[in-house]
Amino acid sequence: MAKVTAWERVKIAREPERPTALDYIEKIFDEFIELHGDRYFKDDKSIVCGLGNIAKQNYTIVAEQKGRNTKENIERNFGMPNPEAYRKALRFMKQAEKFHRPIITFIDTKGAYPGIGAEERGQGEAIARNLMEMSDLKVPIIAIVIGEGSSGGALAIGVGDRVLMLENAVYSILSPEGYASILWKDSTRAEEAAEKMKLTAKDLLDLGVIDEVIKEPNGNAKTDVEKMAETLKKKIVAITEELQAIKVDDLVEQRYQKFRKM
Amino acid sequence: MVIDKIKKRIEYQEDGSEKEHRSDIPVGMWVKCSKCKEILYKEDLHKNYSVCPNCGNHFRLSSRRRIDQIVDSGTFEEFQLDCNTTNPLEMDDYVKKLEVLREKTGLEEAVKCGIGKINGEKVVICVMDSNFMMGSMGRVVGENITNSIEKAIELKLPVIIFSASGGARMQEGIISLMQMAKTVAAVEKLQKAGNLYISILTDPTYGGVTASFATLGDIILAEPNAMIGFAGPRVIKQTIGEDLPEGFQTAEFLLEHGFVDKVVNRKDMKETLYKLLLLNK
Ligand SMILES: [Zn+2]
């Protein structure tokens, strides 16, 4: 089989038919109830939060959600969160801590939204606070990059005890277009940037930024969402058990050391 | 860059007196204020805290001058920087660029860290320097800020961080992004330990620095007119396709929106920090 290039993976991660977080959530969890709002400003639909379970284990779920069609994409701001989305995520993550529920996050965003309102309402502060709070939440956190994981907008729900990536997902400091435009003042060199940036799951595993690469069915998750969800479910169950066996204080210290080393 | 502009300016006004000026004082000793366009004698500017005496414009400050202005003379004990740069993207020109910059600026990296006294009050202080790759945060900046915070926890000292940064350093890719999580986790430890953390936002503070330790101070101060934000103005303008409002992303804008405690003139900064240290004792 021909080697899949980094740029090809970027394109797969961005395919309109790429399964979104909700496509997986509906299949992974026995029950899932979405709950809304940050309690300060609004319900930002670019991040979906809710409660779910797999058998007897309850979870808090936080997921960056791209639209599955144009109408949904407009509603969800193309999966680009404003500060209130991060504040909603934080509200649910703090609640997970209160009720001792593990947290599963699904990462899939082109980045935090760059807009006037976002700046007025403290986009930077919202992301920073999530990173800070996540660093010592006293429950297991599993973060899964399922599509595009771009910039602080992705990391803002990505401080996990385990960080997993689907085979074709990408995770980077910035989109390849943005990277090329900053470094070479030429956004058309995105393909070249993608090859340089080490943004594939395999690259990030080698760099020690993520813990595991998850194979996609037939080399592309869209070909069999059912099977992809089944694989994810098994992973989530196994890792939850593994993390729950660790004493909470040790878990939090291990999380600190995990990012401390980078 | 500044010097080029001044040369041009002098040529525009080429008459006898200007020419004489040029021969009396070397061009490098003058600087033009970017705000009021006044030509200033550098020494006068530096005596005035690098603030334009004409219009109050706060010039960007090197980490060395900043420390001189804030820390009691002779009390700064600089930490040995961990300068173990990573080059995860294996970019040859990045390593060369760092070497050239170190030579040119006399700086090891985009941050200086140490312990010093402010009117006798001992603090751990980190000062970012926009002269070094626009103060961008790669592993070295992240590591040394984290080390300094951990040191402050150990010594039970307050932490003061002056930010000046374009954001995460592109050349180190994802490793730069991870510095956000690393530094912020240390801030959380500091908070839990009960140490005071004062963050001062100076021109410019953007991207991964805004979205990490810079916006998490117990107290957040900013210098007048400093540009502070998450996304850069150019990116926002491109995304929304409209012009940005007057004063957008200035220190005053953040104050108005509730993200900064106080905008402080540079000449009052040391005294303000001293008072805040006392009031938090
Ligand atoms: Zn001026």
Coordinates of C-alpha atoms and ligand atoms in Angstrom, one line a residue:
Chain A
M1 CA 0.0 0.0 0.0
A2 CA 1.3 3.4 -0.9
K3 CA 2.4 5.6 2.0
V4 CA -0.3 8.2 2.9
T5 CA 1.3 11.7 3.0
A6 CA 0.7 14.2 5.8
W7 CA -1.2 16.4 3.4
E8 CA -3.4 13.5 2.3
R9 CA -4.2 13.0 6.0
V10 CA -5.1 16.7 6.4
K11 CA -7.5 16.3 3.5
I12 CA -9.0 13.1 4.9
A13 CA -9.4 14.8 8.3
R14 CA -11.3 17.7 6.6
E15 CA -13.6 15.6 4.3
P16 CA -17.2 16.7 4.6
E17 CA -18.1 13.0 5.0
R18 CA -15.7 12.6 7.9
P19 CA -17.6 11.2 10.9
T20 CA -18.1 13.9 13.5
A21 CA -18.1 13.6 17.3
L22 CA -21.9 13.1 17.5
D23 CA -21.7 10.3 15.0
Y24 CA -19.4 8.4 17.4
I25 CA -21.1 9.5 20.6
E26 CA -24.4 8.2 19.6
K27 CA -22.9 4.8 18.9
I28 CA -20.4 4.5 21.7
F29 CA -22.6 5.4 24.7
D30 CA -25.7 3.4 25.7
E31 CA -27.5 6.6 26.7
F32 CA -26.4 10.1 25.9
I33 CA -28.2 13.3 27.0
E34 CA -26.9 16.6 25.7
L35 CA -27.0 19.5 28.2
H36 CA -26.6 23.1 27.2
G37 CA -25.1 26.4 28.1
D38 CA -22.2 28.1 29.9
R39 CA -24.5 29.8 32.4
Y40 CA -23.0 33.2 31.6
F41 CA -23.7 34.1 28.0
K42 CA -25.1 31.5 25.7
D43 CA -25.1 27.9 24.4
D44 CA -22.3 27.7 21.9
K45 CA -23.0 24.7 19.7
S46 CA -19.5 24.3 18.5
I47 CA -18.9 22.3 21.6
V48 CA -21.4 19.6 22.6
C49 CA -21.5 18.6 26.3
G50 CA -23.5 15.9 28.0
L51 CA -23.8 12.8 30.1
G52 CA -23.5 9.3 28.9
N53 CA -22.9 5.7 30.0
I54 CA -21.3 2.5 28.8
A55 CA -22.9 -0.3 30.9
K56 CA -22.6 0.8 34.5
Q57 CA -20.0 3.4 34.0
N58 CA -21.2 7.0 33.6
Y59 CA -19.2 9.6 31.7
T60 CA -19.1 13.4 31.1
I61 CA -18.7 14.0 27.4
V62 CA -17.2 17.2 25.9
A63 CA -16.9 17.3 22.1
E64 CA -16.0 19.8 19.4
Q65 CA -18.7 19.4 16.8
K66 CA -18.5 20.3 13.2
G67 CA -21.7 20.5 11.3
R68 CA -22.8 17.6 9.1
N69 CA -24.3 19.9 6.5
T70 CA -24.3 23.6 5.7
K71 CA -27.2 24.5 7.9
E72 CA -25.6 22.7 10.9
N73 CA -22.2 24.2 10.1
I74 CA -23.6 27.7 10.4
E75 CA -25.3 26.8 13.7
R76 CA -22.1 25.3 15.0
N77 CA -19.8 28.0 13.6
F78 CA -17.9 25.3 11.6
G79 CA -16.8 23.8 14.8
M80 CA -14.8 26.9 15.8
P81 CA -15.5 27.7 19.5
N82 CA -16.1 31.1 21.0
P83 CA -15.1 31.6 24.6
E84 CA -18.5 30.5 25.9
A85 CA -18.0 27.1 24.4
Y86 CA -14.9 26.6 26.5
R87 CA -16.7 27.9 29.5
K88 CA -19.5 25.4 28.9
A89 CA -16.9 22.7 28.6
L90 CA -15.3 23.7 31.9
R91 CA -18.7 23.8 33.7
F92 CA -19.3 20.2 32.7
M93 CA -15.7 19.1 33.5
K94 CA -16.0 20.6 37.0
Q95 CA -19.3 18.8 37.4
A96 CA -17.6 15.6 36.4
E97 CA -15.1 16.1 39.2
K98 CA -17.9 16.7 41.7
F99 CA -19.6 13.5 40.8
H100 CA -16.4 11.5 40.2
R101 CA -17.2 10.7 36.5
P102 CA -14.4 10.2 34.0
I103 CA -14.3 12.7 31.2
I104 CA -14.1 11.9 27.5
T105 CA -13.3 14.7 25.1
F106 CA -13.5 14.6 21.3
I107 CA -11.2 17.1 19.5
D108 CA -12.2 18.3 16.1
T109 CA -11.6 22.0 15.2
K110 CA -9.9 24.3 12.8
G111 CA -9.2 26.4 15.9
A112 CA -10.8 28.8 18.3
Y113 CA -12.8 31.4 16.4
P114 CA -11.0 34.6 15.6
G115 CA -13.7 37.3 15.9
I116 CA -14.4 40.6 17.6
G117 CA -16.9 39.1 20.1
A118 CA -14.4 36.3 20.9
E119 CA -11.8 38.9 21.9
E120 CA -14.3 41.0 23.8
R121 CA -15.3 38.0 25.9
G122 CA -11.7 36.8 26.5
Q123 CA -10.9 33.9 24.1
G124 CA -7.4 33.7 25.5
E125 CA -8.6 33.7 29.1
A126 CA -11.2 31.0 28.4
I127 CA -8.6 28.7 26.9
A128 CA -6.1 29.4 29.6
R129 CA -8.5 28.7 32.3
N130 CA -9.5 25.3 30.8
L131 CA -5.9 24.3 30.6
M132 CA -5.4 25.3 34.2
E133 CA -8.4 23.6 35.6
M134 CA -7.9 20.4 33.5
S135 CA -4.4 20.1 34.8
D136 CA -5.6 19.0 38.2
L137 CA -9.1 17.7 37.8
K138 CA -9.5 14.8 40.1
V139 CA -11.0 12.4 37.6
P140 CA -9.6 10.5 34.6
I141 CA -9.6 12.4 31.4
I142 CA -9.3 10.7 28.0
A143 CA -8.9 13.1 25.0
I144 CA -9.4 11.8 21.5
V145 CA -8.4 13.7 18.4
I146 CA -10.9 12.5 15.7
G147 CA -10.4 15.0 12.9
E148 CA -8.6 18.3 12.9
G149 CA -6.9 19.4 16.1
S150 CA -5.7 22.9 15.5
S151 CA -4.0 25.3 17.9
G152 CA -5.0 26.3 21.4
G153 CA -8.6 25.8 20.3
A154 CA -7.9 22.0 20.3
L155 CA -5.7 21.9 23.3
A156 CA -8.3 23.7 25.4
I157 CA -10.1 20.4 25.8
G158 CA -7.0 18.2 25.3
V159 CA -5.2 18.1 28.6
G160 CA -5.8 14.4 29.2
D161 CA -4.3 11.5 31.1
R162 CA -4.3 9.7 27.8
V163 CA -4.4 11.5 24.5
L164 CA -5.4 9.3 21.5
M165 CA -5.6 10.1 17.8
L166 CA -7.4 8.4 15.0
E167 CA -5.0 7.3 12.2
N168 CA -6.0 10.1 9.9
A169 CA -6.5 12.8 12.4
V170 CA -4.0 15.7 12.5
Y171 CA -2.9 17.8 15.5
S172 CA -0.9 20.9 15.2
I173 CA 0.0 24.4 16.5
L174 CA -1.9 26.0 13.6
S175 CA -3.5 24.9 10.3
P176 CA -0.9 24.2 7.5
E177 CA -2.3 27.3 5.7
G178 CA -1.8 29.5 8.7
Y179 CA 1.7 28.0 9.3
A180 CA 2.8 28.7 5.8
S181 CA 1.4 32.1 5.8
I182 CA 3.2 33.0 9.1
L183 CA 6.5 31.3 8.4
W184 CA 6.8 31.9 4.6
K185 CA 4.2 34.6 4.0
D186 CA 2.6 32.3 1.5
S187 CA -0.6 30.3 2.5
T188 CA -0.5 28.4 -0.8
R189 CA 2.4 26.4 0.5
A190 CA 0.1 24.5 2.9
E191 CA 1.0 21.1 1.5
E192 CA 4.7 21.7 2.0
A193 CA 3.9 23.0 5.5
A194 CA 1.9 19.9 6.3
E195 CA 4.8 17.7 5.4
K196 CA 7.1 19.7 7.7
M197 CA 4.9 20.2 10.7
K198 CA 4.8 16.7 12.1
L199 CA 1.1 16.8 12.5
T200 CA 0.2 13.2 11.8
A201 CA -0.8 10.7 14.6
K202 CA 2.4 8.7 13.9
D203 CA 4.6 11.8 14.1
L204 CA 3.0 12.9 17.4
L205 CA 3.4 9.5 18.9
D206 CA 7.1 9.6 18.1
L207 CA 7.3 13.1 19.6
G208 CA 5.6 11.8 22.8
V209 CA 2.8 14.3 22.5
I210 CA 0.1 11.6 22.2
D211 CA -0.1 8.1 23.7
E212 CA -1.7 6.0 21.0
V213 CA -2.7 5.9 17.4
I214 CA -6.1 4.3 16.7
K215 CA -6.5 2.4 13.4
E216 CA -9.3 3.4 11.1
P217 CA -11.4 0.7 9.3
N218 CA -10.1 0.3 5.7
G219 CA -7.8 3.2 6.2
N220 CA -10.6 5.7 6.5
A221 CA -13.2 6.0 9.3
K222 CA -15.9 7.2 6.9
T223 CA -16.1 3.8 5.3
D224 CA -17.4 2.1 8.5
V225 CA -18.5 4.5 11.2
E226 CA -20.0 1.6 13.1
K227 CA -16.7 -0.3 13.3
M228 CA -14.8 2.9 14.2
A229 CA -17.2 3.6 17.1
E230 CA -16.8 0.0 18.3
T231 CA -13.0 0.3 18.3
L232 CA -13.3 3.6 20.2
K233 CA -15.7 2.2 22.7
K234 CA -13.4 -0.7 23.5
K235 CA -10.5 1.7 24.0
I236 CA -12.5 4.0 26.3
V237 CA -13.7 1.1 28.4
A238 CA -10.1 -0.4 28.7
I239 CA -8.4 2.9 29.5
T240 CA -11.1 4.0 32.0
E241 CA -10.4 0.8 33.9
E242 CA -6.7 1.4 33.8
L243 CA -7.0 5.0 34.9
Q244 CA -9.5 4.2 37.7
A245 CA -7.0 1.8 39.2
I246 CA -4.6 4.7 39.8
K247 CA -5.0 6.6 43.1
V248 CA -6.5 10.1 42.3
D249 CA -3.5 12.0 43.7
D250 CA -1.1 9.9 41.7
L251 CA -3.3 10.3 38.6
V252 CA -3.1 14.1 38.9
E253 CA 0.6 14.1 39.5
Q254 CA 1.2 11.8 36.5
R255 CA -0.8 14.2 34.4
Y256 CA 1.3 17.1 35.6
Q257 CA 4.5 15.2 34.8
K258 CA 3.2 14.1 31.4
F259 CA 2.9 17.8 30.2
R260 CA 5.9 18.9 32.4
K261 CA 8.2 16.8 30.2
M262 CA 7.2 18.4 26.9
Chain B
M1 CA 14.1 49.6 10.9
V2 CA 13.6 52.7 13.0
I3 CA 16.9 54.1 11.9
D4 CA 15.9 53.8 8.2
K5 CA 12.8 55.8 8.9
I6 CA 14.7 58.6 10.6
K7 CA 17.2 58.8 7.8
K8 CA 14.3 59.2 5.4
R9 CA 12.7 61.8 7.6
I10 CA 15.9 63.8 7.7
E11 CA 16.3 63.7 4.0
Y12 CA 12.7 64.9 3.5
Q13 CA 13.5 68.0 5.5
E14 CA 16.9 68.5 4.0
D15 CA 17.9 72.0 4.8
G16 CA 21.1 73.4 6.4
S17 CA 20.1 72.8 10.0
E18 CA 19.1 69.3 9.5
K19 CA 22.3 68.4 7.8
E20 CA 24.2 69.9 10.7
H21 CA 22.2 67.8 13.1
R22 CA 23.2 64.8 11.2
S23 CA 26.8 65.5 11.5
D24 CA 26.6 66.5 15.2
I25 CA 24.8 63.4 16.4
P26 CA 24.9 60.0 14.8
V27 CA 21.6 58.9 13.3
G28 CA 21.5 55.8 15.6
M29 CA 21.1 58.1 18.6
W30 CA 17.7 59.3 17.5
V31 CA 14.4 57.5 17.4
K32 CA 11.0 58.5 16.1
C33 CA 7.9 58.0 18.2
S34 CA 5.6 55.7 16.2
K35 CA 2.6 57.5 17.7
C36 CA 3.2 61.2 17.5
K37 CA 6.1 61.0 15.0
E38 CA 8.3 63.2 17.2
I39 CA 12.0 62.7 16.8
L40 CA 13.4 61.9 20.2
Y41 CA 16.9 61.8 21.5
K42 CA 17.4 58.2 22.7
E43 CA 19.0 59.1 26.0
D44 CA 16.1 61.4 26.9
L45 CA 13.7 58.6 26.0
H46 CA 15.5 56.1 28.2
K47 CA 15.6 58.5 31.1
N48 CA 11.8 58.8 30.7
Y49 CA 11.3 55.0 31.1
S50 CA 11.3 54.6 27.3
V51 CA 8.0 56.5 27.3
C52 CA 7.6 59.3 24.8
P53 CA 7.9 62.6 26.7
N54 CA 5.7 64.2 24.1
C55 CA 2.7 61.8 23.9
G56 CA 3.1 59.2 26.5
N57 CA 3.6 56.3 24.0
H58 CA 5.2 53.4 25.8
F59 CA 8.0 52.0 23.6
R60 CA 8.8 48.3 23.8
L61 CA 11.3 47.6 26.5
S62 CA 14.2 45.1 26.5
S63 CA 14.2 42.6 29.4
R64 CA 17.4 44.2 30.7
R65 CA 15.9 47.7 30.9
R66 CA 12.7 46.3 32.4
I67 CA 14.6 44.6 35.2
D68 CA 16.5 47.8 35.8
Q69 CA 13.3 49.7 36.1
I70 CA 11.5 47.2 38.4
V71 CA 14.1 45.4 40.5
D72 CA 16.1 47.2 43.2
S73 CA 19.6 47.9 42.0
G74 CA 22.0 45.1 42.7
T75 CA 19.4 42.6 43.9
F76 CA 18.7 40.7 40.8
E77 CA 20.0 37.1 40.9
E78 CA 19.4 35.7 37.5
F79 CA 18.5 32.0 37.2
Q80 CA 20.7 30.0 34.9
L81 CA 18.5 29.5 31.9
D82 CA 17.8 26.0 30.7
C83 CA 18.7 26.7 27.0
N84 CA 18.2 23.2 25.7
T85 CA 16.3 24.1 22.6
T86 CA 14.3 21.4 20.9
N87 CA 14.1 21.4 17.1
P88 CA 11.3 18.9 16.7
L89 CA 10.6 19.9 13.1
E90 CA 14.3 19.5 12.3
M91 CA 14.6 23.0 10.7
D92 CA 18.2 23.8 10.0
D93 CA 17.5 27.5 9.5
Y94 CA 15.9 27.7 12.9
V95 CA 19.0 26.6 14.7
K96 CA 21.0 29.1 12.7
K97 CA 18.6 31.8 13.4
L98 CA 18.8 31.3 17.1
E99 CA 22.6 31.5 17.0
V100 CA 22.5 34.7 15.0
L101 CA 20.0 36.2 17.3
R102 CA 22.0 35.3 20.4
E103 CA 25.0 37.0 18.9
K104 CA 23.1 40.0 17.8
T105 CA 20.9 40.7 20.8
G106 CA 23.2 39.4 23.6
L107 CA 20.1 37.5 24.9
E108 CA 20.1 33.8 25.5
E109 CA 16.4 33.5 24.7
A110 CA 13.1 35.4 24.8
V111 CA 12.8 35.4 28.6
K112 CA 15.0 36.4 31.6
C113 CA 14.2 34.9 35.0
G114 CA 15.4 35.4 38.5
I115 CA 14.9 36.5 42.0
G116 CA 15.0 40.2 42.9
K117 CA 13.7 42.7 45.3
I118 CA 11.1 45.4 44.8
N119 CA 11.6 48.1 47.4
G120 CA 13.0 45.3 49.6
E121 CA 10.2 42.8 48.8
K122 CA 11.6 39.5 47.4
V123 CA 9.9 38.1 44.3
V124 CA 10.5 35.6 41.5
I125 CA 10.4 37.6 38.3
C126 CA 10.2 36.6 34.7
V127 CA 10.5 39.1 31.9
M128 CA 9.9 38.3 28.3
D129 CA 11.8 40.1 25.6
S130 CA 10.2 40.9 22.2
N131 CA 13.6 41.5 20.7
F132 CA 14.2 37.8 20.6
M133 CA 12.0 36.2 18.0
M134 CA 9.1 38.5 19.0
G135 CA 9.1 36.9 22.5
S136 CA 7.7 33.7 21.1
M137 CA 7.3 30.7 23.4
G138 CA 9.0 27.5 22.5
R139 CA 10.4 24.9 24.8
V140 CA 13.0 27.1 26.4
V141 CA 10.6 29.9 27.3
G142 CA 8.0 27.4 28.6
E143 CA 10.6 25.4 30.6
N144 CA 12.1 28.4 32.3
I145 CA 8.8 30.0 33.2
T146 CA 7.7 26.7 34.6
N147 CA 11.0 26.3 36.5
S148 CA 10.7 29.8 37.9
I149 CA 7.1 29.1 39.1
E150 CA 8.2 25.9 40.7
K151 CA 11.1 27.7 42.4
A152 CA 8.7 30.3 43.8
I153 CA 6.5 27.6 45.3
E154 CA 9.5 26.0 46.9
L155 CA 10.7 29.4 48.3
K156 CA 7.2 30.6 49.1
L157 CA 7.7 33.8 47.0
P158 CA 5.3 35.8 44.9
V159 CA 5.7 35.5 41.1
I160 CA 5.7 38.5 38.7
I161 CA 5.7 37.8 35.0
F162 CA 6.0 40.5 32.3
S163 CA 4.7 39.2 29.1
A164 CA 5.7 40.4 25.7
S165 CA 5.1 37.8 23.0
G166 CA 3.7 37.2 19.6
G167 CA 2.5 33.8 20.9
A168 CA 3.7 30.2 20.5
R169 CA 6.9 29.8 18.5
M170 CA 5.9 28.3 15.1
Q171 CA 9.4 26.8 14.4
E172 CA 8.9 24.3 17.2
G173 CA 5.5 23.3 16.1
I174 CA 3.3 21.3 18.5
I175 CA 6.0 21.3 21.2
S176 CA 5.4 25.1 21.5
L177 CA 1.7 24.5 21.8
M178 CA 2.3 22.0 24.7
Q179 CA 4.2 24.7 26.6
M180 CA 0.8 26.3 27.2
A181 CA -0.4 23.3 29.1
K182 CA 2.9 23.0 30.9
T183 CA 3.2 26.6 32.2
V184 CA -0.4 26.8 33.1
A185 CA -0.3 23.5 35.2
A186 CA 2.6 25.2 37.1
V187 CA 0.4 28.3 37.6
E188 CA -2.3 26.0 39.0
K189 CA 0.2 24.5 41.5
L190 CA 1.2 28.0 42.5
Q191 CA -2.4 29.0 43.0
K192 CA -3.0 25.9 45.2
A193 CA 0.1 26.7 47.2
G194 CA -1.3 30.1 47.9
N195 CA 1.4 32.2 46.3
L196 CA 0.6 35.6 44.8
Y197 CA 0.9 35.8 41.0
I198 CA 0.9 39.2 39.3
S199 CA 0.9 39.1 35.5
I200 CA 1.7 42.2 33.5
L201 CA 0.7 42.4 29.9
T202 CA 2.9 44.6 27.7
D203 CA 3.1 45.2 24.0
P204 CA 2.5 42.8 22.3
T205 CA 0.9 39.9 24.2
Y206 CA -0.8 37.4 21.8
G207 CA -1.7 33.9 21.0
G208 CA -0.4 31.0 23.1
V209 CA 0.9 33.4 25.8
T210 CA -2.4 35.2 26.1
A211 CA -4.1 31.7 26.1
S212 CA -1.9 30.5 28.9
F213 CA -0.1 31.9 31.9
A214 CA -0.5 35.6 31.0
T215 CA -4.2 35.8 31.6
L216 CA -4.2 33.7 34.8
G217 CA -2.7 36.1 37.3
D218 CA -4.4 36.8 40.6
I219 CA -3.9 40.4 39.5
I220 CA -3.4 41.3 35.9
L221 CA -1.9 44.7 35.0
A222 CA -1.3 46.1 31.6
E223 CA 0.8 49.0 30.1
P224 CA -1.1 51.8 28.3
N225 CA -1.8 51.1 24.6
A226 CA -0.3 47.6 24.8
M227 CA -1.8 45.4 22.1
I228 CA -3.2 42.3 23.7
G229 CA -5.3 39.5 22.2
F230 CA -5.7 35.9 21.3
A231 CA -6.0 36.0 17.5
G232 CA -4.0 38.6 15.6
P233 CA -5.8 41.6 14.2
R234 CA -5.0 40.6 10.6
V235 CA -6.4 37.1 11.0
I236 CA -9.6 38.5 12.6
K237 CA -10.0 41.1 9.8
Q238 CA -9.5 38.4 7.2
T239 CA -12.0 36.1 8.9
I240 CA -14.9 38.6 9.4
G241 CA -14.2 40.7 6.4
E242 CA -14.7 44.0 8.2
D243 CA -12.5 46.7 9.7
L244 CA -11.8 46.4 13.4
P245 CA -13.2 49.0 15.8
E246 CA -10.9 51.8 17.0
G247 CA -8.9 50.8 20.1
F248 CA -9.6 47.1 19.5
Q249 CA -7.3 44.8 21.6
T250 CA -5.6 47.6 23.4
A251 CA -4.9 47.4 27.2
E252 CA -7.8 49.9 27.6
F253 CA -10.1 47.6 25.6
L254 CA -9.3 44.7 27.9
L255 CA -9.8 46.9 31.0
E256 CA -13.2 47.9 29.7
H257 CA -14.2 44.3 29.0
G258 CA -13.1 43.1 32.4
F259 CA -10.0 41.1 31.6
V260 CA -7.4 43.5 33.1
D261 CA -7.4 44.8 36.7
K262 CA -5.6 48.0 36.1
V263 CA -3.7 49.9 33.3
V264 CA -0.5 51.2 34.9
N265 CA 1.9 53.8 33.5
R266 CA 5.4 52.5 33.3
K267 CA 6.8 55.2 35.6
D268 CA 4.3 54.0 38.3
M269 CA 4.8 50.3 37.7
K270 CA 7.4 49.6 40.4
E271 CA 5.5 51.5 43.1
T272 CA 2.2 49.8 42.1
L273 CA 3.8 46.4 42.3
Y274 CA 5.3 47.2 45.7
K275 CA 1.9 48.3 47.0
L276 CA 0.2 45.2 45.7
L277 CA 2.8 43.0 47.3
L278 CA 2.3 44.7 50.6
L279 CA -1.5 44.5 50.4
N280 CA -1.3 40.8 49.7
K281 CA 1.0 40.0 52.6
Ligands
ZN1 ZN 5.1 60.3 21.0

